[in-house]
Coordinates of C-alpha atoms in Angstrom, one line a residue:
Chain E
M1 CA 0.1 0.3 0.1
T2 CA 0.6 3.5 -0.7
S3 CA 1.3 5.8 1.9
P4 CA -0.1 9.4 0.7
N5 CA 1.3 11.6 2.9
I6 CA 4.2 10.9 5.8
T7 CA 2.1 12.4 8.5
S8 CA -0.2 9.6 9.0
P9 CA -0.6 9.0 12.5
K10 CA 1.8 5.9 13.5
P11 CA -0.5 3.1 15.7
A12 CA 0.4 5.0 19.5
A13 CA 1.7 2.1 22.0
P14 CA 0.3 2.6 24.7
A15 CA 4.0 2.3 26.3
A16 CA 4.8 3.6 29.6
K17 CA 5.7 6.0 29.1
F18 CA 9.1 6.3 30.6
A19 CA 9.5 3.0 28.2
S20 CA 8.4 5.1 24.5
R21 CA 10.9 7.7 25.6
F22 CA 12.9 5.3 23.6
D23 CA 13.5 3.7 20.1
R24 CA 14.4 0.5 20.1
F25 CA 18.3 1.8 18.4
Q26 CA 19.0 3.5 21.8
V27 CA 17.7 1.1 23.8
V28 CA 20.9 -1.6 21.9
L29 CA 23.3 1.6 22.2
L30 CA 22.6 1.9 25.9
G31 CA 23.1 -1.7 26.1
L32 CA 26.4 -1.9 23.9
S33 CA 27.5 0.8 27.0
A34 CA 27.0 -0.8 29.7
L35 CA 28.0 -4.8 28.0
A36 CA 31.6 -1.8 27.3
V37 CA 31.4 -1.4 30.7
C38 CA 31.4 -4.5 31.8
F39 CA 33.6 -6.1 29.4
A40 CA 36.4 -3.6 31.6
L41 CA 35.3 -4.5 35.0
I42 CA 36.1 -8.8 33.5
Y43 CA 39.8 -8.1 31.8
G44 CA 40.9 -4.8 33.3
G45 CA 43.5 -3.3 32.3
Y46 CA 44.0 0.0 30.4
L47 CA 40.4 -0.6 29.5
L48 CA 39.3 -0.1 32.9
T49 CA 41.4 3.0 32.8
V50 CA 39.3 4.5 28.9
M51 CA 35.7 3.5 30.8
Q52 CA 36.5 5.5 33.2
M53 CA 37.0 8.2 31.7
A54 CA 34.1 7.7 29.7
M55 CA 32.1 7.4 32.5
I56 CA 33.8 10.8 33.7
Y57 CA 33.0 12.5 30.1
A58 CA 29.4 11.5 29.8
I59 CA 28.6 12.6 33.1
F60 CA 30.0 16.4 32.4
C61 CA 28.1 15.8 28.8
V62 CA 24.4 14.8 30.3
G63 CA 24.9 18.3 31.5
L64 CA 27.1 20.2 28.6
N65 CA 23.4 18.2 26.6
F66 CA 20.8 21.0 28.6
F67 CA 23.0 23.4 27.1
M68 CA 23.8 22.9 24.3
G69 CA 21.3 20.1 23.0
Y70 CA 18.1 21.6 24.4
T71 CA 18.7 25.0 24.7
G72 CA 20.0 24.9 21.2
Q73 CA 23.0 27.3 22.8
A74 CA 26.9 27.2 22.2
S75 CA 29.6 26.7 25.0
F76 CA 33.5 26.0 24.3
G77 CA 33.6 27.0 28.0
Q78 CA 32.2 24.6 30.3
N79 CA 35.8 23.0 30.3
S80 CA 36.2 26.0 32.5
F81 CA 34.1 24.3 35.3
A82 CA 35.2 21.3 35.1
C83 CA 38.4 22.8 36.4
I84 CA 36.5 25.0 39.1
G85 CA 35.3 21.6 40.6
G86 CA 38.9 19.5 40.0
Y87 CA 41.2 22.0 41.8
G88 CA 38.1 22.8 44.1
S89 CA 37.7 19.0 44.9
A90 CA 41.6 19.1 45.2
I91 CA 42.6 21.7 47.4
L92 CA 39.2 21.2 49.8
C93 CA 40.6 18.0 49.8
V94 CA 44.4 18.0 50.1
Q95 CA 44.6 22.1 51.8
Y96 CA 41.8 22.3 54.1
G97 CA 40.8 18.2 54.8
W98 CA 37.2 18.0 53.6
E99 CA 35.7 14.4 52.6
P100 CA 36.0 14.0 48.8
A101 CA 32.1 13.4 48.9
L102 CA 31.1 16.8 50.1
A103 CA 34.6 18.8 48.3
L104 CA 32.6 17.6 45.6
I105 CA 29.5 19.3 46.2
G106 CA 31.4 22.4 48.0
A107 CA 33.7 22.6 44.3
M108 CA 29.8 22.8 42.7
V109 CA 28.6 25.3 45.0
V110 CA 31.5 27.1 43.9
A111 CA 31.2 26.9 39.5
G112 CA 27.7 27.4 40.4
F113 CA 28.7 30.4 41.3
F114 CA 30.9 31.8 39.1
A115 CA 28.6 30.1 36.1
L116 CA 25.2 32.2 37.9
I117 CA 28.2 35.4 37.6
I118 CA 30.4 35.1 34.2
G119 CA 26.3 34.0 32.5
Y120 CA 24.5 36.9 33.4
P121 CA 26.3 39.6 30.6
T122 CA 27.9 37.1 28.4
L123 CA 24.5 35.0 27.6
R124 CA 23.6 38.4 26.0
L125 CA 26.0 37.1 23.2
R126 CA 23.7 35.1 20.5
G127 CA 25.2 32.8 18.5
H128 CA 29.0 32.6 17.0
Y129 CA 29.8 35.5 19.2
L130 CA 28.7 33.4 22.6
A131 CA 31.1 30.6 21.2
M132 CA 33.7 32.9 21.0
A133 CA 32.9 34.7 24.5
T134 CA 32.9 31.0 26.3
F135 CA 36.0 29.7 24.5
S136 CA 37.5 32.6 25.5
L137 CA 36.1 31.5 29.1
G138 CA 37.8 28.3 28.8
L139 CA 41.2 29.5 27.7
I140 CA 41.4 32.0 30.5
T141 CA 40.8 29.7 32.9
Y142 CA 43.2 27.0 31.3
D143 CA 45.9 30.3 32.0
I144 CA 45.4 30.9 35.3
S145 CA 45.7 27.5 36.6
I146 CA 48.4 27.1 35.4
Q147 CA 49.6 30.8 36.1
W148 CA 48.3 30.6 39.6
T149 CA 51.1 28.1 40.8
S150 CA 51.0 28.5 44.6
V151 CA 47.3 27.8 43.8
T152 CA 46.9 24.7 41.9
Q153 CA 50.9 24.1 41.6
G154 CA 50.6 24.7 37.3
Y155 CA 52.3 23.2 35.3
M156 CA 53.6 20.3 38.1
G157 CA 50.2 19.0 38.4
Y158 CA 48.3 18.3 41.1
A159 CA 49.1 15.4 43.3
G160 CA 47.9 13.6 46.4
I161 CA 44.5 13.6 45.7
P162 CA 42.1 11.3 47.8
S163 CA 40.1 8.7 45.9
L164 CA 36.5 9.0 46.7
G165 CA 34.6 7.8 49.4
I166 CA 32.6 8.5 52.8
G167 CA 34.0 8.3 56.4
N168 CA 36.1 5.4 56.4
W169 CA 34.4 4.3 53.4
T170 CA 36.5 4.3 50.3
V171 CA 36.8 3.1 46.8
E172 CA 40.4 2.6 45.9
S173 CA 40.3 -0.5 43.2
E174 CA 40.6 0.6 40.2
R175 CA 37.4 -1.4 39.9
G176 CA 35.9 0.0 42.2
K177 CA 36.1 3.8 41.2
L178 CA 34.4 2.5 37.6
V179 CA 31.2 1.0 39.8
V180 CA 30.8 4.3 41.1
L181 CA 31.7 6.3 37.9
A182 CA 28.8 4.1 36.7
V183 CA 26.6 3.7 39.4
L184 CA 27.2 8.6 39.8
L185 CA 26.1 8.9 35.7
A186 CA 23.3 6.7 35.9
F187 CA 22.3 8.7 38.7
A188 CA 23.3 11.6 36.8
F189 CA 21.1 10.6 33.7
W190 CA 17.2 10.3 36.2
L191 CA 18.1 13.6 37.3
S192 CA 18.9 14.8 33.6
L193 CA 16.1 13.2 32.6
R194 CA 13.5 14.3 35.6
M195 CA 14.6 18.2 34.5
R196 CA 13.9 17.4 31.4
D197 CA 10.7 16.2 31.2
S198 CA 9.1 18.9 32.7
R199 CA 7.9 22.8 32.5
F200 CA 11.6 23.8 32.3
G201 CA 12.7 20.9 30.2
R202 CA 10.2 22.2 27.8
G203 CA 10.6 25.6 27.8
L204 CA 14.2 25.0 27.1
R205 CA 13.6 23.3 24.3
A206 CA 10.9 25.2 23.3
I207 CA 13.9 28.1 23.5
S208 CA 16.0 26.2 21.1
G209 CA 13.1 25.4 18.6
S210 CA 12.3 29.6 18.5
E211 CA 13.4 31.9 20.9
N212 CA 10.3 34.3 19.8
G213 CA 7.9 31.7 20.1
A214 CA 9.3 31.1 24.1
A215 CA 9.3 34.4 25.0
A216 CA 5.9 35.3 23.2
L217 CA 4.1 32.1 25.5
G218 CA 5.7 33.8 28.6
V219 CA 9.3 31.6 28.7
R220 CA 11.6 34.0 30.3
V221 CA 14.5 33.1 27.8
P222 CA 17.2 35.0 29.7
R223 CA 16.4 33.3 32.6
F224 CA 16.4 30.2 31.2
K225 CA 19.6 30.0 29.1
L226 CA 21.5 31.1 32.3
I227 CA 19.6 28.2 34.3
A228 CA 20.5 25.9 31.6
F229 CA 24.1 27.6 31.6
V230 CA 24.3 26.6 35.1
V231 CA 23.0 23.4 35.0
A232 CA 25.9 22.7 32.7
A233 CA 28.1 23.6 35.0
L234 CA 27.5 21.9 37.8
Y235 CA 27.7 18.6 36.1
A236 CA 30.8 19.8 34.6
S237 CA 31.7 20.6 38.2
A238 CA 31.4 17.3 39.4
A239 CA 32.6 15.6 36.2
G240 CA 36.3 17.5 36.9
S241 CA 36.1 15.8 41.0
L242 CA 35.6 13.2 40.0
Y243 CA 38.4 13.1 37.5
A244 CA 40.4 14.2 40.4
Y245 CA 39.3 11.2 42.5
T246 CA 39.6 8.7 39.9
F247 CA 43.5 9.0 38.8
N248 CA 44.4 11.2 43.0
F249 CA 46.0 13.9 40.2
I250 CA 45.2 16.6 38.1
S251 CA 47.1 19.2 35.6
P252 CA 45.8 21.8 33.8
E253 CA 46.1 19.8 30.4
A254 CA 43.3 17.7 31.7
F255 CA 40.5 20.7 31.8
G256 CA 42.0 22.5 29.1
P257 CA 40.8 23.3 25.7
A258 CA 40.9 20.3 24.2
M259 CA 38.7 19.5 26.8
S260 CA 35.5 21.4 25.2
I261 CA 36.3 20.5 21.4
L262 CA 36.7 16.7 22.8
T263 CA 33.3 16.8 24.7
F264 CA 31.5 18.8 21.4
T265 CA 32.9 15.7 20.0
M266 CA 31.2 13.5 21.7
L267 CA 27.6 15.1 22.0
F268 CA 27.8 15.3 18.4
V269 CA 28.8 11.4 17.9
G270 CA 26.4 11.1 20.5
G271 CA 23.5 13.2 19.7
V272 CA 23.6 16.9 20.5
G273 CA 19.5 17.7 22.0
T274 CA 19.2 13.9 22.2
I275 CA 18.1 12.2 25.5
V276 CA 20.8 9.2 25.4
G277 CA 23.3 11.0 23.0
P278 CA 25.6 12.5 25.2
I279 CA 26.3 8.9 26.9
I280 CA 26.3 6.9 23.5
G281 CA 28.5 10.0 22.3
A282 CA 31.4 9.6 25.5
V283 CA 31.7 6.1 25.4
V284 CA 32.0 5.8 22.1
T285 CA 34.4 8.5 21.3
S286 CA 36.7 7.6 23.9
L287 CA 36.7 4.2 22.6
L288 CA 37.7 5.9 19.2
Q289 CA 39.4 7.5 20.5
E290 CA 42.0 4.5 22.0
V291 CA 41.5 3.0 18.5
V292 CA 43.1 5.5 16.3
R293 CA 45.3 6.4 19.6
G294 CA 48.2 4.1 17.1
S295 CA 48.1 6.1 14.5
G296 CA 50.3 9.0 16.4
H297 CA 50.4 12.4 14.6
Y298 CA 47.7 11.3 12.4
Q299 CA 44.9 11.4 15.5
D300 CA 43.8 14.1 15.0
I301 CA 42.6 13.4 11.7
A302 CA 40.9 10.7 12.1
Y303 CA 39.6 12.9 14.6
A304 CA 38.2 15.2 12.3
V305 CA 37.1 12.9 10.0
G306 CA 35.2 11.0 12.2
L307 CA 34.0 14.1 13.6
L308 CA 32.9 15.6 9.6
A309 CA 32.0 11.7 9.0
T310 CA 29.2 11.9 12.0
L311 CA 27.9 15.6 11.4
I312 CA 27.1 14.8 7.0
Y313 CA 25.7 11.7 7.6
A314 CA 24.4 11.6 10.9
P315 CA 23.9 15.2 11.4
K316 CA 21.2 14.3 14.6
G317 CA 24.4 12.0 15.6
L318 CA 24.5 8.0 16.1
S319 CA 21.4 8.2 18.6
A320 CA 19.4 9.1 16.2
L321 CA 20.5 7.1 13.3
G322 CA 17.2 4.1 14.1
G323 CA 14.6 6.7 13.4
L324 CA 16.4 7.8 10.1
F325 CA 16.7 4.3 9.3
R326 CA 13.1 3.7 10.3
R327 CA 11.9 6.5 8.0
K328 CA 13.6 5.4 5.0
K329 CA 11.8 2.1 5.5
E330 CA 8.7 4.1 5.5
E331 CA 9.3 5.5 2.6
A332 CA 11.1 2.2 0.4
Chain L
M1 CA -14.7 48.4 27.9
A2 CA -12.0 48.6 26.1
L3 CA -9.3 45.5 26.3
L4 CA -7.0 46.6 24.4
K5 CA -6.2 50.3 24.3
A6 CA -3.9 52.3 21.9
K7 CA -2.8 55.9 21.9
G8 CA -1.1 57.7 19.1
L9 CA 1.0 54.7 19.1
T10 CA 4.2 55.1 17.0
K11 CA 7.8 53.7 16.2
R12 CA 9.9 55.1 13.7
F13 CA 12.9 53.0 11.7
G14 CA 15.4 56.2 11.4
G15 CA 13.7 58.7 9.4
L16 CA 11.0 55.9 8.7
A17 CA 7.6 56.3 10.2
A18 CA 6.1 52.1 10.0
N19 CA 3.8 53.4 12.6
N20 CA 2.3 56.7 12.0
E21 CA 0.0 57.6 15.8
I22 CA -2.3 55.2 15.5
D23 CA -5.3 55.1 18.3
L24 CA -7.5 52.0 18.5
E25 CA -9.4 50.3 20.7
V26 CA -10.2 46.0 21.1
P27 CA -13.3 46.0 22.7
E28 CA -13.6 43.1 25.6
G29 CA -15.2 39.9 23.5
S30 CA -15.0 41.2 20.7
L31 CA -13.2 39.7 17.2
F32 CA -11.7 43.0 15.7
A33 CA -9.3 42.9 12.3
V34 CA -6.2 45.2 11.3
I35 CA -5.9 44.9 7.6
G36 CA -3.6 46.6 4.9
P37 CA -1.5 46.5 1.6
N38 CA 1.6 45.1 2.2
G39 CA 4.0 47.3 4.5
A40 CA 0.7 49.0 5.5
G41 CA 2.6 48.5 9.5
K42 CA 0.5 45.6 10.6
T43 CA 3.0 43.4 11.6
T44 CA 4.6 46.9 13.4
F45 CA 1.3 47.3 15.3
F46 CA 1.4 43.9 16.7
N47 CA 5.0 43.7 17.8
M48 CA 3.9 46.8 19.7
V49 CA 1.4 45.8 21.4
S50 CA 2.4 42.1 22.2
G51 CA 6.4 44.0 23.4
F52 CA 8.6 42.6 21.1
L53 CA 9.1 45.9 19.9
S54 CA 9.3 49.1 22.3
S55 CA 7.4 51.9 21.3
S56 CA 8.8 55.3 20.1
A57 CA 5.9 57.1 21.0
G58 CA 1.9 56.6 22.6
S59 CA 0.6 54.0 24.9
I60 CA -1.0 50.8 25.5
E61 CA -3.1 50.0 27.9
L62 CA -4.1 46.0 28.4
D63 CA -6.9 45.8 30.7
G64 CA -6.8 49.1 32.3
R65 CA -2.8 48.8 33.0
D66 CA -0.2 50.6 31.2
V67 CA 1.7 48.1 29.2
T68 CA 4.1 50.9 27.1
H69 CA 7.5 49.8 28.3
V70 CA 6.4 46.2 30.0
P71 CA 8.5 43.6 29.0
Q72 CA 6.7 41.2 26.1
H73 CA 6.5 37.8 28.8
E74 CA 5.2 39.7 31.4
I75 CA 2.4 40.5 28.4
A76 CA 2.3 37.6 27.9
G77 CA 1.5 37.0 31.5
M78 CA -0.9 39.5 31.4
G79 CA -3.0 37.5 28.9
L80 CA -2.2 38.9 25.5
V81 CA -0.4 36.2 23.2
R82 CA 0.1 36.3 20.1
T83 CA 1.1 33.9 16.8
F84 CA 3.5 35.0 13.8
Q85 CA 3.3 35.5 10.4
L86 CA 6.1 33.3 9.9
V87 CA 4.9 29.7 12.1
Q88 CA 7.9 29.7 14.7
L89 CA 7.0 25.7 16.1
F90 CA 9.1 24.1 18.6
N91 CA 11.0 21.6 15.9
G92 CA 12.6 19.0 17.9
M93 CA 9.9 18.7 19.5
S94 CA 6.2 16.2 19.8
V95 CA 2.9 17.8 18.3
A96 CA 1.9 17.1 22.0
E97 CA 4.5 18.9 23.3
N98 CA 4.1 22.0 21.2
V99 CA 1.1 22.7 23.2
E100 CA 2.9 21.7 26.6
V101 CA 5.4 24.6 26.1
G102 CA 1.9 26.8 25.8
C103 CA 1.0 26.1 29.1
H104 CA 4.0 27.9 30.7
L105 CA 2.5 30.9 31.5
A106 CA -1.0 28.4 33.7
T107 CA 1.7 26.5 35.0
K108 CA 4.4 26.5 37.5
G109 CA 7.4 25.3 39.0
G110 CA 11.2 24.8 38.0
V111 CA 14.1 23.1 38.6
A112 CA 13.5 22.3 42.1
A113 CA 10.0 21.4 41.7
S114 CA 11.1 19.1 38.7
L115 CA 13.6 17.4 40.2
F116 CA 11.7 16.5 43.6
R117 CA 7.9 15.6 41.9
P118 CA 5.6 17.0 44.9
K119 CA 2.3 15.8 44.5
W120 CA 1.1 19.0 43.0
F121 CA 3.9 18.7 40.6
R122 CA 2.7 15.7 39.4
K123 CA -1.3 16.8 39.1
Q124 CA 0.2 19.7 37.3
E125 CA 2.0 17.4 34.8
V126 CA -1.1 15.1 33.8
E127 CA -2.7 18.7 33.6
V128 CA -0.9 19.7 31.0
R129 CA -1.3 16.5 29.2
E130 CA -4.5 16.0 28.8
R131 CA -4.7 20.3 28.3
A132 CA -2.4 19.4 25.3
M133 CA -5.0 16.9 24.1
E134 CA -8.1 18.6 24.4
L135 CA -6.5 21.4 22.2
L136 CA -5.1 19.2 19.8
D137 CA -8.8 18.2 19.8
F138 CA -10.3 21.3 19.3
V139 CA -8.3 22.2 16.3
G140 CA -8.4 18.4 15.2
L141 CA -5.1 17.7 15.1
S142 CA -5.0 14.2 17.9
A143 CA -4.3 12.2 15.5
Q144 CA -1.2 13.7 14.8
A145 CA 0.1 14.0 18.8
D146 CA 3.0 11.7 18.7
I147 CA 5.0 12.7 15.2
E148 CA 7.3 16.0 15.4
A149 CA 5.9 19.4 14.8
E150 CA 7.8 19.5 11.6
L151 CA 6.7 17.0 10.3
L152 CA 2.8 18.8 9.8
P153 CA 1.7 19.9 6.1
Y154 CA 1.8 23.7 6.1
G155 CA -2.1 24.5 7.0
Q156 CA -1.2 21.8 9.7
Q157 CA 1.6 23.7 11.9
R158 CA -1.3 27.1 11.4
L159 CA -4.0 24.9 13.8
L160 CA -1.0 24.0 15.9
E161 CA 0.8 27.3 16.0
L162 CA -3.1 28.5 17.2
A163 CA -3.5 25.1 19.8
R164 CA -0.6 26.4 21.6
A165 CA -1.9 29.4 22.7
L166 CA -4.6 29.2 23.4
A167 CA -2.8 26.7 25.9
A168 CA -2.1 30.5 27.6
K169 CA -5.5 30.1 28.6
P170 CA -5.3 34.3 26.3
K171 CA -8.0 36.7 27.3
L172 CA -6.6 38.3 24.5
L173 CA -5.2 36.6 21.0
L174 CA -3.6 38.3 18.8
L175 CA -3.6 36.5 15.5
D176 CA -1.0 37.5 12.1
E177 CA -2.1 36.7 9.3
P178 CA -3.4 33.2 10.3
A179 CA -4.8 32.3 6.8
A180 CA -1.6 32.8 4.9
G181 CA -0.1 29.7 2.9
L182 CA -3.8 28.2 2.8
N183 CA -5.4 27.4 1.2
T184 CA -9.4 27.5 0.5
Q185 CA -10.8 24.5 2.4
E186 CA -8.4 25.0 5.4
T187 CA -9.1 28.8 5.6
E188 CA -12.3 28.1 5.9
S189 CA -12.0 25.8 8.5
L190 CA -9.3 28.2 10.0
A191 CA -12.3 30.6 10.1
H192 CA -14.5 28.2 12.1
I193 CA -12.1 27.9 14.9
I194 CA -11.1 30.9 15.2
Q195 CA -15.1 32.0 15.8
K196 CA -15.9 29.5 17.8
I197 CA -12.4 30.7 19.9
N198 CA -14.1 34.4 20.5
A199 CA -17.6 32.4 20.7
Q200 CA -16.3 31.9 23.6
G201 CA -15.5 34.8 25.5
T202 CA -11.7 35.1 23.8
T203 CA -11.5 38.5 22.4
V204 CA -9.3 38.6 19.0
L205 CA -7.2 40.0 17.1
L206 CA -6.5 39.7 13.8
I207 CA -4.3 40.9 11.0
E208 CA -5.4 39.6 7.6
H209 CA -4.6 40.1 3.5
D210 CA -7.5 37.8 2.7
V211 CA -10.4 40.4 3.3
A212 CA -13.1 38.0 1.9
L213 CA -12.4 36.0 5.4
V214 CA -11.9 39.2 7.6
T215 CA -15.4 40.8 6.2
R216 CA -17.2 37.8 6.4
I217 CA -15.4 37.2 10.7
A218 CA -15.2 40.6 12.5
H219 CA -17.0 42.1 14.6
R220 CA -14.8 45.5 13.1
I221 CA -12.3 46.4 11.0
A222 CA -9.7 49.5 10.6
V223 CA -7.7 49.5 8.2
L224 CA -3.9 50.9 8.2
D225 CA -2.1 52.0 4.9
F226 CA 1.2 53.9 5.3
G227 CA 1.5 53.6 9.0
K228 CA -1.1 55.4 9.3
K229 CA -4.9 54.5 10.4
I230 CA -7.4 55.3 7.1
A231 CA -10.4 53.8 8.6
E232 CA -12.3 51.5 11.1
G233 CA -15.9 50.1 11.0
T234 CA -17.8 47.3 10.9
P235 CA -17.5 44.9 7.8
E236 CA -19.6 46.7 5.7
E237 CA -18.5 50.3 6.4
I238 CA -15.0 49.4 5.7
K239 CA -16.1 47.8 2.0
A240 CA -18.2 51.2 1.3
H241 CA -15.4 52.9 2.8
P242 CA -13.6 55.2 -1.0
E243 CA -10.3 55.5 0.8
V244 CA -10.1 51.5 1.6
I245 CA -11.0 50.7 -1.4
A246 CA -8.5 53.3 -3.0
A247 CA -6.1 51.7 -0.7
Y248 CA -6.8 48.5 -0.6
L249 CA -8.4 47.8 -3.6
G250 CA -6.1 50.4 -5.3
V251 CA -8.4 53.0 -7.9
E252 CA -11.3 51.7 -10.4
E253 CA -10.1 52.1 -13.2
I254 CA -13.4 53.1 -15.7
P255 CA -13.9 50.2 -18.1
D256 CA -14.0 51.0 -21.4
A257 CA -17.1 52.8 -22.6

């Protein structure tokens, strides 16, 4: 039978709301990511480190997705907030003897505060200008972390950071760390879903659809953008802190502008603005990075090719491929 | 009583007066139309009234309150909701979600509420979903609720924008050329829906190109030309008004004898 128009309603499945938000393809991708974690847990070795990184970046990207995905704004400066999280945790724990878990929250408060006062004037900019301004923010923070040696120990890096834990319970084994990171990612993801599917989340997504349309319906566009920026900063800060607790060492390089580029790549590979995209992107890109690492200097080129291929052939990222296939099938 | 009152409303872009001292009163409960040729300043007028553009001179009163320099979201909060000449749908969201955004003003709750989900919040979410479905039913789009808004054909996108505006429970609904780009049949059903909205007690202010449509459904019509109001009256008066005929339809040539 030929269908005269593509808008004919699909038979609505009376599925539970939670399940209906993911298509089957996305569930498969999430399952594969979980499988990669299990694989790392079983075989251990270097793959553990790779997956730890993937989890940390995934938390970062889930937050970034609020600002770049749902709200549709550009920020290349989120590494600043990861930097605040990382160094904040390190200093609070080492210098002041705070509990790691408490220091993580303390650093988030600081990062959120900075996001608020930086975002307030910066978010008046749009498009390319916003991208430039936020990128410079990332560069400034990077320079500060190098130059302010009395606090950050500069290029030397900050060593002796404790592992994550509460009270007497600390996670020292690499496998344990990965499990904790995966659980925290799941928690962060769950929180993001709650925020997405609400009046607040709909307001954000409306802004990315049409700022004028959103404003006409009473959405306070500047305020919502600012909140999304702060949410992204909180996630970035938590990711920065977790980085510090996982590797017990941080240096300015970890939170440099390269971090912004990498997470941007992850977000686009996974699918910017999609629900599971940030996680898929972080896992796939982290694994891909290891595959191409052998190629030495060609690593960056391999990256660029990968990103371009995604942008051209899967503009909405890997997690939207399922929908793409489905549409093709329907057209056929 | 006038729900909307514009007095000497003027907007200058450089030396050009896009709106020049426009006086207009929209009575509560009416279906009021503003017509005029291209470039007459209709949309500029709308933009000022809805707080989208600030006026150069003059004042705007909504429901007895001066709203001349009140920000857009606050004007929307007072019950003035507009649609756009170029449909401004939220792409990437489903048809139903688009309407749910429309409930923004009629609901409350921010990040904290979304995270902790107290009882009132969950109840509100259910109500929002129900309201969205009701409104989609009203404009005849309930079968398309779950597809992405950008996949709708143009005529239905217009209807969706209308449903979305209604979700905000407006007192005064501003429609900017709602029939633009619609075929005769679609225009017909749109006219029917607009009349139904008005009959349910919502004041409607309409900008339209389609004179036939306007003269059929509007209670009162104001005509703009070159940024000035040149006439106002009932559809019959407007149809007979010589200046309107001259401005809008052009001066009739004398047929060959």
